[in-house]
Structure formats: structure tokens, C-alpha cells
Short mmCIF file of C-alpha atoms in Angstrom, two decimals:
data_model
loop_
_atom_site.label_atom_id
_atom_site.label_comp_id
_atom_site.label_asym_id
_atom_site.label_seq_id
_atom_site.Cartn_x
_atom_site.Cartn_y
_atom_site.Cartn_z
CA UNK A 1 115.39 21.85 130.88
CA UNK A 2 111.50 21.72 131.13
CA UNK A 3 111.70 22.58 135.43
CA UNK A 4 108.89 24.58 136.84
CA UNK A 5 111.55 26.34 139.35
CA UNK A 6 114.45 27.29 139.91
CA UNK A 7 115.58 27.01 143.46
CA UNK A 8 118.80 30.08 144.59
CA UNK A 9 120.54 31.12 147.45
CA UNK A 10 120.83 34.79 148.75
CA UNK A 11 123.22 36.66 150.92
CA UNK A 12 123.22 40.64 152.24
CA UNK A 13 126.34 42.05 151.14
CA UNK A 14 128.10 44.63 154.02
CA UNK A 15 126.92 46.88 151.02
CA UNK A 16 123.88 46.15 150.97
CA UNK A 17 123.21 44.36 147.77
CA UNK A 18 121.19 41.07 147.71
CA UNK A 19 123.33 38.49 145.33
CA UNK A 20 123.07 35.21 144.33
CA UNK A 21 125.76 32.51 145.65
CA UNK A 22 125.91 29.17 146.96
CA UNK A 23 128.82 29.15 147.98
CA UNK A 24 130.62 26.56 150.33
CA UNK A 25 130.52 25.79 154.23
CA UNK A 26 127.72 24.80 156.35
CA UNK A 27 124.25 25.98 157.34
CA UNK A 28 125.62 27.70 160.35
CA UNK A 29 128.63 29.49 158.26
CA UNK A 30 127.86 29.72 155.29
CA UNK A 31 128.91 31.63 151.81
CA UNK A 32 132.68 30.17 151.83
CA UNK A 33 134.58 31.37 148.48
CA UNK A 34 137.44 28.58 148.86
CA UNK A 35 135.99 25.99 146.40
CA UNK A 36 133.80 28.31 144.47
CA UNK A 37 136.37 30.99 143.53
CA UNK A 38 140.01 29.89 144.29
CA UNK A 39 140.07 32.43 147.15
CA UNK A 40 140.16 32.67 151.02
CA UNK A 41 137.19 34.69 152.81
CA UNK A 42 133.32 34.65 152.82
CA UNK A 43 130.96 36.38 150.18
CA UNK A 44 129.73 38.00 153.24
CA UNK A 45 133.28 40.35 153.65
CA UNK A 46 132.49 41.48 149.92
CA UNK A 47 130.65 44.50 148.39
CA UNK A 48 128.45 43.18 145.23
CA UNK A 49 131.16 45.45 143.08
CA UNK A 50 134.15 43.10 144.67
CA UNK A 51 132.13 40.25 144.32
CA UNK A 52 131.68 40.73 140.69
CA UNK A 53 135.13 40.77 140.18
CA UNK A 54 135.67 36.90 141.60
CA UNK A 55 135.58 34.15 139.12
CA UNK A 56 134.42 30.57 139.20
CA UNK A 57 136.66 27.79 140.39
CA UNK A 58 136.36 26.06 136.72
CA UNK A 59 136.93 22.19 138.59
CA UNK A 60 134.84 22.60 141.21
CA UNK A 61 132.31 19.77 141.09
CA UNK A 62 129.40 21.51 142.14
CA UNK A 63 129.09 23.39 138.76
CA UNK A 64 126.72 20.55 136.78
CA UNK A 65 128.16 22.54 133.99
CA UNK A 66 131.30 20.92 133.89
CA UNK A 67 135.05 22.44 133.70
CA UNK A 68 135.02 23.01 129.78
CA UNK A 69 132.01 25.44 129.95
CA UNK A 70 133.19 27.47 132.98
CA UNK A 71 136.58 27.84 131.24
CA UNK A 72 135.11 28.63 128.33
CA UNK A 73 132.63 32.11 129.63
CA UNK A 74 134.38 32.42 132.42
CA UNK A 75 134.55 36.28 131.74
CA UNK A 76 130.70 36.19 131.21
CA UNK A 77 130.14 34.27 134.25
CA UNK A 78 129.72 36.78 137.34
CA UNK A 79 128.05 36.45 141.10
CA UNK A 80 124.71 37.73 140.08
CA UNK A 81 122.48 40.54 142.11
CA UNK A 82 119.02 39.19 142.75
CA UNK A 83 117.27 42.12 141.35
CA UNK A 84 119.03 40.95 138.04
CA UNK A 85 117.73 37.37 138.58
CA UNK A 86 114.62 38.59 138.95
CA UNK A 87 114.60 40.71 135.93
CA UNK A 88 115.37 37.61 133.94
CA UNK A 89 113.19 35.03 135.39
CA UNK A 90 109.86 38.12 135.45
CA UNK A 91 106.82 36.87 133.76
CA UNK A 92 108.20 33.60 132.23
CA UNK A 93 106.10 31.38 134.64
CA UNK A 94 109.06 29.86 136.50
CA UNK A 95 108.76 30.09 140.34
CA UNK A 96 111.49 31.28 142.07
CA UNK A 97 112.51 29.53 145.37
CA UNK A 98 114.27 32.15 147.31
CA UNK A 99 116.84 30.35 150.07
CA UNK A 100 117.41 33.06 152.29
CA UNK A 101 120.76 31.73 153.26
CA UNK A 102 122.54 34.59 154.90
CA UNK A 103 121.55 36.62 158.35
CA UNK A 104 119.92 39.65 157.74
CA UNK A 105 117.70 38.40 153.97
CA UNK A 106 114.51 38.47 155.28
CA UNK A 107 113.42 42.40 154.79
CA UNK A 108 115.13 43.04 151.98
CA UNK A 109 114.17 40.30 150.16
CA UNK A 110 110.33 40.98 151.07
CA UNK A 111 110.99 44.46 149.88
CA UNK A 112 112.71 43.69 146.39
CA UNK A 113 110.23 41.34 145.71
CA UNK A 114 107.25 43.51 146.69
CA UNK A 115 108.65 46.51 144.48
CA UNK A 116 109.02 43.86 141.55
CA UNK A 117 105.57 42.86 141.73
CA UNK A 118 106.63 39.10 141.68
CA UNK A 119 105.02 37.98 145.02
CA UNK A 120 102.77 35.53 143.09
CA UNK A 121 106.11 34.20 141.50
CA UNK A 122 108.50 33.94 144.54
CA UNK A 123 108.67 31.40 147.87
CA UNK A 124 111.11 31.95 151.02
CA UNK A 125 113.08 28.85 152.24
CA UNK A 126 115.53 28.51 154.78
CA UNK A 127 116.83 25.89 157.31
CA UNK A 128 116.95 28.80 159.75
CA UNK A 129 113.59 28.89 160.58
CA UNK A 130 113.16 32.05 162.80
CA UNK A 131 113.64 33.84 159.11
CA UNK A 132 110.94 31.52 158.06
CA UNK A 133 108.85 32.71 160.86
CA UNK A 134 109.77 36.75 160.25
CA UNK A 135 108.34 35.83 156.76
CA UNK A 136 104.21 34.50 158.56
CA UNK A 137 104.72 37.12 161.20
CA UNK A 138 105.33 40.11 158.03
CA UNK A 139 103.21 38.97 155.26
CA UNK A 140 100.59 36.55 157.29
CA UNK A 141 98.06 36.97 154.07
CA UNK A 142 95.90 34.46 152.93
CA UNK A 143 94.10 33.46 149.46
CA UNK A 144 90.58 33.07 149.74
CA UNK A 145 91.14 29.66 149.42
CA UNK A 146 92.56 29.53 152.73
CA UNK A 147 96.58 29.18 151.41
CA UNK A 148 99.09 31.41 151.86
CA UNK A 149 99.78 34.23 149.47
CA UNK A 150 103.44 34.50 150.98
CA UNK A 151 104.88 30.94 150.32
CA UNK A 152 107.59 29.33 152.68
CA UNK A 153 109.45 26.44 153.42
CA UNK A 154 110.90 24.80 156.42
CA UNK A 155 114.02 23.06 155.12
CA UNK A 156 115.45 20.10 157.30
CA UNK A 157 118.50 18.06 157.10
CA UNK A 158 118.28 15.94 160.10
CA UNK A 159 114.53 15.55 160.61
CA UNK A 160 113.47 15.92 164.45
CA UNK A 161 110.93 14.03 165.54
CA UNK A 162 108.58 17.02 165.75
CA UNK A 163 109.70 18.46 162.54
CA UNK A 164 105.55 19.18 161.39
CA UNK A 165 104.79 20.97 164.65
CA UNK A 166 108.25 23.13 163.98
CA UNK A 167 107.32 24.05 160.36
CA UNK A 168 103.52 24.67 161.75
CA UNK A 169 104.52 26.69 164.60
CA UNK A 170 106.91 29.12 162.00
CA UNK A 171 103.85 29.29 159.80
CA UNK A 172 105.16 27.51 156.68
CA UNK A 173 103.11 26.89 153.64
CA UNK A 174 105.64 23.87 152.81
CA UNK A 175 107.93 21.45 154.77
CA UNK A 176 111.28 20.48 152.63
CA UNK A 177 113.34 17.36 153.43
CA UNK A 178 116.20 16.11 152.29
CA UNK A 179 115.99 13.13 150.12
CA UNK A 180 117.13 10.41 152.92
CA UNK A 181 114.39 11.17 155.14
CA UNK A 182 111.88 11.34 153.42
CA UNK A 183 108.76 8.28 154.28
CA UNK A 184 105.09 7.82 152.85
CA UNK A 185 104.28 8.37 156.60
CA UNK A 186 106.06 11.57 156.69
CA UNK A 187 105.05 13.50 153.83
CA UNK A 188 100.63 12.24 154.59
CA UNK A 189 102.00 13.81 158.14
CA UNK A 190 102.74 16.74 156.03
CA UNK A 191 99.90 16.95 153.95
CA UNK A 192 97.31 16.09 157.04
CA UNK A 193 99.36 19.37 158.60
CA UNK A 194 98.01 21.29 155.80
CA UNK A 195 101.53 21.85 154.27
CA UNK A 196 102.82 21.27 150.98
CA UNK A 197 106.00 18.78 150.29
CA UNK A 198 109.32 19.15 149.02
CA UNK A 199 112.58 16.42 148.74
CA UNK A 200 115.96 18.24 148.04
CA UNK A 201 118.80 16.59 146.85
CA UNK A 202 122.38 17.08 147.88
CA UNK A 203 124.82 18.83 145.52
CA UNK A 204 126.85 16.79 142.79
CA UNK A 205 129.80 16.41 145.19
CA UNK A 206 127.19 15.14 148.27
CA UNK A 207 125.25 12.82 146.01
CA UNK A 208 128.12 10.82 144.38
CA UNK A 209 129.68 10.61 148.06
CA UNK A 210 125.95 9.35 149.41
CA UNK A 211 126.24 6.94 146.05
CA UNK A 212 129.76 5.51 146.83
CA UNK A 213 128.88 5.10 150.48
CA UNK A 214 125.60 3.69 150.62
CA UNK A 215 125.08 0.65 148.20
CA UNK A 216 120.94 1.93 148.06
CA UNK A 217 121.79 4.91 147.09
CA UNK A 218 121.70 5.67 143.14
CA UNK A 219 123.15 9.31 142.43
CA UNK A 220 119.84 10.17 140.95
CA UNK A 221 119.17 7.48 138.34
CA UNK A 222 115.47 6.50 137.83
CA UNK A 223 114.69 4.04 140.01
CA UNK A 224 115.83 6.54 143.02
CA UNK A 225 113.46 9.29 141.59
CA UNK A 226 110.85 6.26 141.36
CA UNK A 227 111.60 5.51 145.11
CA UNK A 228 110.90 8.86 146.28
CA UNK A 229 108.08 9.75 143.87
CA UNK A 230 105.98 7.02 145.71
CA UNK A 231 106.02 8.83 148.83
CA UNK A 232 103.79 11.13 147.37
CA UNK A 233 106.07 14.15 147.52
CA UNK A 234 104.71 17.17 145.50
CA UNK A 235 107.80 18.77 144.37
CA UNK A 236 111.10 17.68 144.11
CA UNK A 237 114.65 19.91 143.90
CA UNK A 238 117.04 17.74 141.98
CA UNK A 239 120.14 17.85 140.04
CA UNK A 240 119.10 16.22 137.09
CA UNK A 241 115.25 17.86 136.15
CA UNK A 242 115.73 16.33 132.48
CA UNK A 243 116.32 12.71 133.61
CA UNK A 244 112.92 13.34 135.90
CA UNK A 245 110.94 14.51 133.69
CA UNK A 246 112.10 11.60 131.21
CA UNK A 247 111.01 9.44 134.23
CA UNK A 248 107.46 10.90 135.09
CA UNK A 249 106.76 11.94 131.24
CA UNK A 250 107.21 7.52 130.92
CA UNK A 251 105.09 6.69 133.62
CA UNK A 252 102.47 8.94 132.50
CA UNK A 253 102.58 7.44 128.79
CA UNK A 254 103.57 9.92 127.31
CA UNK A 255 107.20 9.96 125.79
CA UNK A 256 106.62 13.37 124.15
CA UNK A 257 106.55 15.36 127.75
CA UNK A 258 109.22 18.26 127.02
CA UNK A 259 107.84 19.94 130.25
CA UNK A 260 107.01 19.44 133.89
CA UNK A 261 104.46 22.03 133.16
CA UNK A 262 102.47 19.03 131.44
CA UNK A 263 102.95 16.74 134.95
CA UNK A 264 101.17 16.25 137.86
CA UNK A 265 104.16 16.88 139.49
CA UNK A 266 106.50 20.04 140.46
CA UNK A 267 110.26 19.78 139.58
CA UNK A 268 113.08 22.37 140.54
CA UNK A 269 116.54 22.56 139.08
#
């Protein structure tokens, strides 16, 4: 789809396996298999072997896939280990921005990653920024250009007033705010911090409920990317890459853009 990145969340199995799931809940519980897979529980009571036995919840609107395709492999389809991830995404280019979403991600992931020798090709996220912090206080590295060869991200939903000194103080390379919040003023504040930006959007089920709700509110069309882009953001995490990069590739002249790669600006499916 022409992205730059690809953006995942990760969880440590009671086995410990690192796997790749979304899954459904909040922040502070998350990994819920209700919507996902048809079933009651958390990905966190599994083993990766019992996890790879669930399947996908083919109506579930957070697969951008749609219903007919999810029917249609849902043999092939299968919660994914990182390390397999990994594997797949290793020396294509793509960054991989690693969510650590679940307790306990922090070491392990550091240590896959290390053994993998993709450091160059992976960032650490998470809205629970003491793992954010483990990350600086771990790997506290720099390039001789004075950036950080361990990139991470503050995420925010609800943006604090001191949201710069928070992502400062856990030693972030990158604050990342959701789309609603997100000012000119805030992301100079940002990039005056010496941090890089990043907008995320909602899911497909949160961004058609934003759109329904809130009449200035477009579920991702162009002029919303437009809006946003003239913040001066640096990256954005979207739902739709292809419609973006249609977008930028326009402004830019040049209707012949296949790739964000050819952009002066980051995108992440």
C-alpha cells in the first residue's frame, strides 16, 4: 500500500511467547478476545500454541479487510508470534512500530529485537509510559548526530497539559497524539522539545463513531488528512495509507507517487 511502517501491538503470553494482537478493551485492560475471536477471556490467559488455535471474528469491523476476506483464509489467518513478524518484515525497509501493549514487553522485546539484528528497523511505543522509560533507562544510546539509536514514543489519548515535559522526562525520541488533539502549537512544542511527531487515528469502528458524532469530523477523507498535515506532523498512523499518499503524492505534483518512500512525509498503516 506504499506505507513506510507498519505500526503492531504485542503481548507476553503466560508462556512466554511475544505475539501479535490488538485485541479489544482499554489501555488499562487490554487484549480482550470477545470481538476479535467470538470467545470470552484475554489473550493474556493463552499460551501462543492456544492462541493459534482462535480464529478471527469474520464481522468484526476493525478488520479493514472486510468479512468476505476473513471468511475466505480464515484457516490461514492465525495470531502471529513477533519473531515471525519480524522474519517477514527483515530487510525490506519498512519500520516496525512496536506497541508494547501488555505488562511485562519491555525485556523481551529489547532482547528479540537485539538477537534479530533489527534495532535500526524497530521503535517502542506505548501509552504506558514507565515501559517507555525502561526502554531510555536500558538502551540510552545515541547516534553521533545526537538522536537516539533506540527509538520511542509517548502515545497520548487525552493530552495533559504537560504532555512534552512527560514524554521528555521518559526519554522519548517521539511524542504520538491522537488525531483530535493535535495543534500547529503543539507539535512546534514538540519539535522545539527535540522530539519527533506522530498523529494516530482511531480504529474503523472509533473513526466512523467520531464521524457520525462530530459534524467536523471526516472518517479520513482528504480534506481531514489536509487538516492535520498542516500542523506539521511528521508521521502519521492511519487507516487508509493509500488515500494519503493519493493526497500528499497531489499536493506534491506528482500523480505518479506509488510510495511514501518518494514523500517528505512518513505514513504508517
Amino acid at each position: 500500500m506504499g506505507c513506510d511502517s507498519v505500526e503492531l501491538d504485542v503481548f507476553l503470553l503466560k508462556c512466554g511467547t511475544l505475539v501479535v494482537f490488538h485485541g479489544g478493551g482499554d489501555d488499562a485492560n487490554p487484549g480482550c478476545l470477545k470481538d476479535y475471536c467470538n470467545t470470552s477471556g484475554n489473550i493474556l490467559d493463552l499460551t501462543a500454541a492456544e492462541a493459534r488455535l482462535l480464529t478471527f471474528n469474520p464481522h468484526h469491523q476493525e478488520f479493514a479487510c472486510g468479512a468476505e476476506y476473513v471468511q475466505r483464509e480464515i484457516k490461514q489467518n492465525y495470531i502471529p508470534t513477533l519473531q515471525e513478524v519480524l522474519m517477514d518484515l527483515k530487510g525490506t525497509g519498512i519500520k516496525i512500530k512496536i506497541e508494547l501493549k501488555g505488562p511485562n514487553t519491555v525485556e523481551p522485546v529489547l532482547a528479540l529485537v537485539n538477537n534479530m539484528d533489527m534495532v535500526d528497523q524497530c521503535h517502542y511505543s506505548s501509552f504506558e509510559h514507565s515501559r517507555i522509560k525502561r526502554v531510555r533507562e536500558i538502551h540510552p544510546e545515541l547516534n553521533p548526530d545526537g538522536t537516539h539509536v533506540y527509538k520511542t514514543g509517548c502515545l497520548f489519548d487525552e493530552l495533559p497539559l504537560n504532555f512534552v515535559d512527560i514524554a521528555s522526562e521518559a526519554g522519548a525520541s517521539e511524542v504520538h497524539l491522537k488525531y483530535s488533539t493535535c495543534t500547529p502549537e503543539k507539535i512546534q512544542a514538540i519539535h522545539d522539545a527535540g522530539m519527533d511527531s506522530l498523529v494516530w487515528m482511531r480504529g474503523p469502528i472509533g473513526m466512523i463513531s467520531d464521524s457520525k458524532n462530530y459534524v467536523d469530523v471526516g472518517n479520513e477523507d482528504a480534506s481531514m488528512y489536509r487538516i492535520i498535515m498542516a500542523t506539521g506532523v511528521r508521521t502519521l498512523c492511519v487507516n487508509r495509507p493509500d488515500r494519503l499518499i493519493d493526497i500528499v503524492g497531489s499536493a506534491y505534483g506528482n500523480d505518479k507517487v506509488k510510495s511514501i518512500f518518494d514523500l517528505p512525509i512518513s505514513t504508517i498503516a
